[in-house]
């Protein structure tokens, strides 16, 4: 006879998402909870088969009581947590991150990025034209250690 | 050497904040500096007289953070560069739009570094610059 180990049943956790009480299995991330209830949060470095990379900072949300914004892809839901996905602060952060990335990187093959530019009114070109690539000798002379 | 008036004091080092030269009654304690809206930070107290060009100091601080950013997260990796560029434009008087536009852009970049960077380096990369703008009003003529 085959015995399948089921483990302990998952407990459920209640928290507040944009003013609504949401119940998710313990250990869920804020992003997973948002996806479950249909709240779209843009992400770039998130992959559902990867451990959270936590580096793109597009999926930031506001958690009451936290000093900074929180990456929803890696923060696990805690009981009673109050999360806001749509505050001016969170939207400003997503807009600026998209602009900063778009101003320094080719995002032309990145899925959905044009939609997000529209959603957040992001204009990467407002930082001015990109500088020409510096001569390598000049670049080497400016590299780390010379805090000019 | 002739005595020169104290212009400003940088509290807590590059990640700290400037206070005015007339604010010399701030207790050097965690509570005292917090109540005065500044920080002990690393413990550095850097006194600057009126011969110092604040634009140069801010550019040097911005260059330091641009150099020291490890590059892991977007707000700090790119934000520290954009902060330095905006400061360079403002201090050189070669702004993209009006000086007020570039100052507003600088504030937006500062806010995202503070809110969305992974670590304390990015979160405080705008701290000294912000205090110079708001507390010392260094770019008052740019508004």
JSON list of C-alpha atoms in Angstrom, two decimals, chain B residues 11-62:
[
{"chain": "B", "resi": 11, "resn": "UNK", "atom": "CA", "xyz": [25.42, 65.26, 11.00]},
{"chain": "B", "resi": 12, "resn": "UNK", "atom": "CA", "xyz": [26.02, 61.54, 10.62]},
{"chain": "B", "resi": 13, "resn": "UNK", "atom": "CA", "xyz": [28.15, 61.55, 7.49]},
{"chain": "B", "resi": 14, "resn": "UNK", "atom": "CA", "xyz": [27.14, 61.17, 3.84]},
{"chain": "B", "resi": 15, "resn": "UNK", "atom": "CA", "xyz": [23.97, 59.27, 4.79]},
{"chain": "B", "resi": 16, "resn": "UNK", "atom": "CA", "xyz": [23.06, 61.84, 7.43]},
{"chain": "B", "resi": 17, "resn": "UNK", "atom": "CA", "xyz": [21.65, 65.32, 7.11]},
{"chain": "B", "resi": 18, "resn": "UNK", "atom": "CA", "xyz": [22.70, 68.97, 7.18]},
{"chain": "B", "resi": 19, "resn": "UNK", "atom": "CA", "xyz": [21.63, 71.38, 9.91]},
{"chain": "B", "resi": 20, "resn": "UNK", "atom": "CA", "xyz": [22.07, 75.15, 9.80]},
{"chain": "B", "resi": 21, "resn": "UNK", "atom": "CA", "xyz": [25.06, 76.90, 11.33]},
{"chain": "B", "resi": 22, "resn": "UNK", "atom": "CA", "xyz": [22.79, 78.55, 13.91]},
{"chain": "B", "resi": 23, "resn": "UNK", "atom": "CA", "xyz": [21.45, 75.24, 15.23]},
{"chain": "B", "resi": 24, "resn": "UNK", "atom": "CA", "xyz": [24.23, 74.51, 17.68]},
{"chain": "B", "resi": 25, "resn": "UNK", "atom": "CA", "xyz": [22.03, 73.53, 20.63]},
{"chain": "B", "resi": 26, "resn": "UNK", "atom": "CA", "xyz": [21.09, 70.07, 19.33]},
{"chain": "B", "resi": 27, "resn": "UNK", "atom": "CA", "xyz": [22.01, 67.47, 21.98]},
{"chain": "B", "resi": 28, "resn": "UNK", "atom": "CA", "xyz": [24.31, 64.78, 20.57]},
{"chain": "B", "resi": 29, "resn": "UNK", "atom": "CA", "xyz": [22.03, 61.93, 21.61]},
{"chain": "B", "resi": 30, "resn": "UNK", "atom": "CA", "xyz": [19.74, 59.64, 19.62]},
{"chain": "B", "resi": 31, "resn": "UNK", "atom": "CA", "xyz": [16.69, 61.39, 21.08]},
{"chain": "B", "resi": 32, "resn": "UNK", "atom": "CA", "xyz": [18.07, 64.91, 20.74]},
{"chain": "B", "resi": 33, "resn": "UNK", "atom": "CA", "xyz": [19.00, 64.55, 17.09]},
{"chain": "B", "resi": 34, "resn": "UNK", "atom": "CA", "xyz": [15.74, 62.75, 16.30]},
{"chain": "B", "resi": 35, "resn": "UNK", "atom": "CA", "xyz": [13.69, 65.53, 17.92]},
{"chain": "B", "resi": 36, "resn": "UNK", "atom": "CA", "xyz": [15.60, 68.09, 15.82]},
{"chain": "B", "resi": 37, "resn": "UNK", "atom": "CA", "xyz": [14.79, 66.16, 12.64]},
{"chain": "B", "resi": 38, "resn": "UNK", "atom": "CA", "xyz": [18.34, 65.02, 12.03]},
{"chain": "B", "resi": 39, "resn": "UNK", "atom": "CA", "xyz": [20.43, 61.96, 12.93]},
{"chain": "B", "resi": 40, "resn": "UNK", "atom": "CA", "xyz": [23.55, 60.87, 14.76]},
{"chain": "B", "resi": 41, "resn": "UNK", "atom": "CA", "xyz": [24.14, 58.43, 11.91]},
{"chain": "B", "resi": 42, "resn": "UNK", "atom": "CA", "xyz": [27.76, 57.29, 11.92]},
{"chain": "B", "resi": 43, "resn": "UNK", "atom": "CA", "xyz": [28.59, 59.84, 14.61]},
{"chain": "B", "resi": 44, "resn": "UNK", "atom": "CA", "xyz": [30.34, 62.21, 12.22]},
{"chain": "B", "resi": 45, "resn": "UNK", "atom": "CA", "xyz": [29.94, 65.94, 12.88]},
{"chain": "B", "resi": 46, "resn": "UNK", "atom": "CA", "xyz": [31.34, 67.83, 9.91]},
{"chain": "B", "resi": 47, "resn": "UNK", "atom": "CA", "xyz": [31.49, 71.61, 10.30]},
{"chain": "B", "resi": 48, "resn": "UNK", "atom": "CA", "xyz": [31.63, 73.74, 7.14]},
{"chain": "B", "resi": 49, "resn": "UNK", "atom": "CA", "xyz": [32.30, 77.46, 6.95]},
{"chain": "B", "resi": 50, "resn": "UNK", "atom": "CA", "xyz": [31.03, 79.93, 4.37]},
{"chain": "B", "resi": 51, "resn": "UNK", "atom": "CA", "xyz": [33.95, 79.32, 1.99]},
{"chain": "B", "resi": 52, "resn": "UNK", "atom": "CA", "xyz": [32.46, 75.92, 1.06]},
{"chain": "B", "resi": 53, "resn": "UNK", "atom": "CA", "xyz": [30.56, 75.55, -2.19]},
{"chain": "B", "resi": 54, "resn": "UNK", "atom": "CA", "xyz": [27.47, 73.52, -1.25]},
{"chain": "B", "resi": 55, "resn": "UNK", "atom": "CA", "xyz": [26.99, 72.44, -4.86]},
{"chain": "B", "resi": 56, "resn": "UNK", "atom": "CA", "xyz": [30.42, 70.80, -4.81]},
{"chain": "B", "resi": 57, "resn": "UNK", "atom": "CA", "xyz": [29.71, 69.08, -1.50]},
{"chain": "B", "resi": 58, "resn": "UNK", "atom": "CA", "xyz": [26.37, 67.71, -2.72]},
{"chain": "B", "resi": 59, "resn": "UNK", "atom": "CA", "xyz": [27.93, 66.51, -5.98]},
{"chain": "B", "resi": 60, "resn": "UNK", "atom": "CA", "xyz": [30.64, 64.76, -4.01]},
{"chain": "B", "resi": 61, "resn": "UNK", "atom": "CA", "xyz": [28.07, 63.05, -1.77]},
{"chain": "B", "resi": 62, "resn": "UNK", "atom": "CA", "xyz": [26.00, 62.03, -4.81]}
]
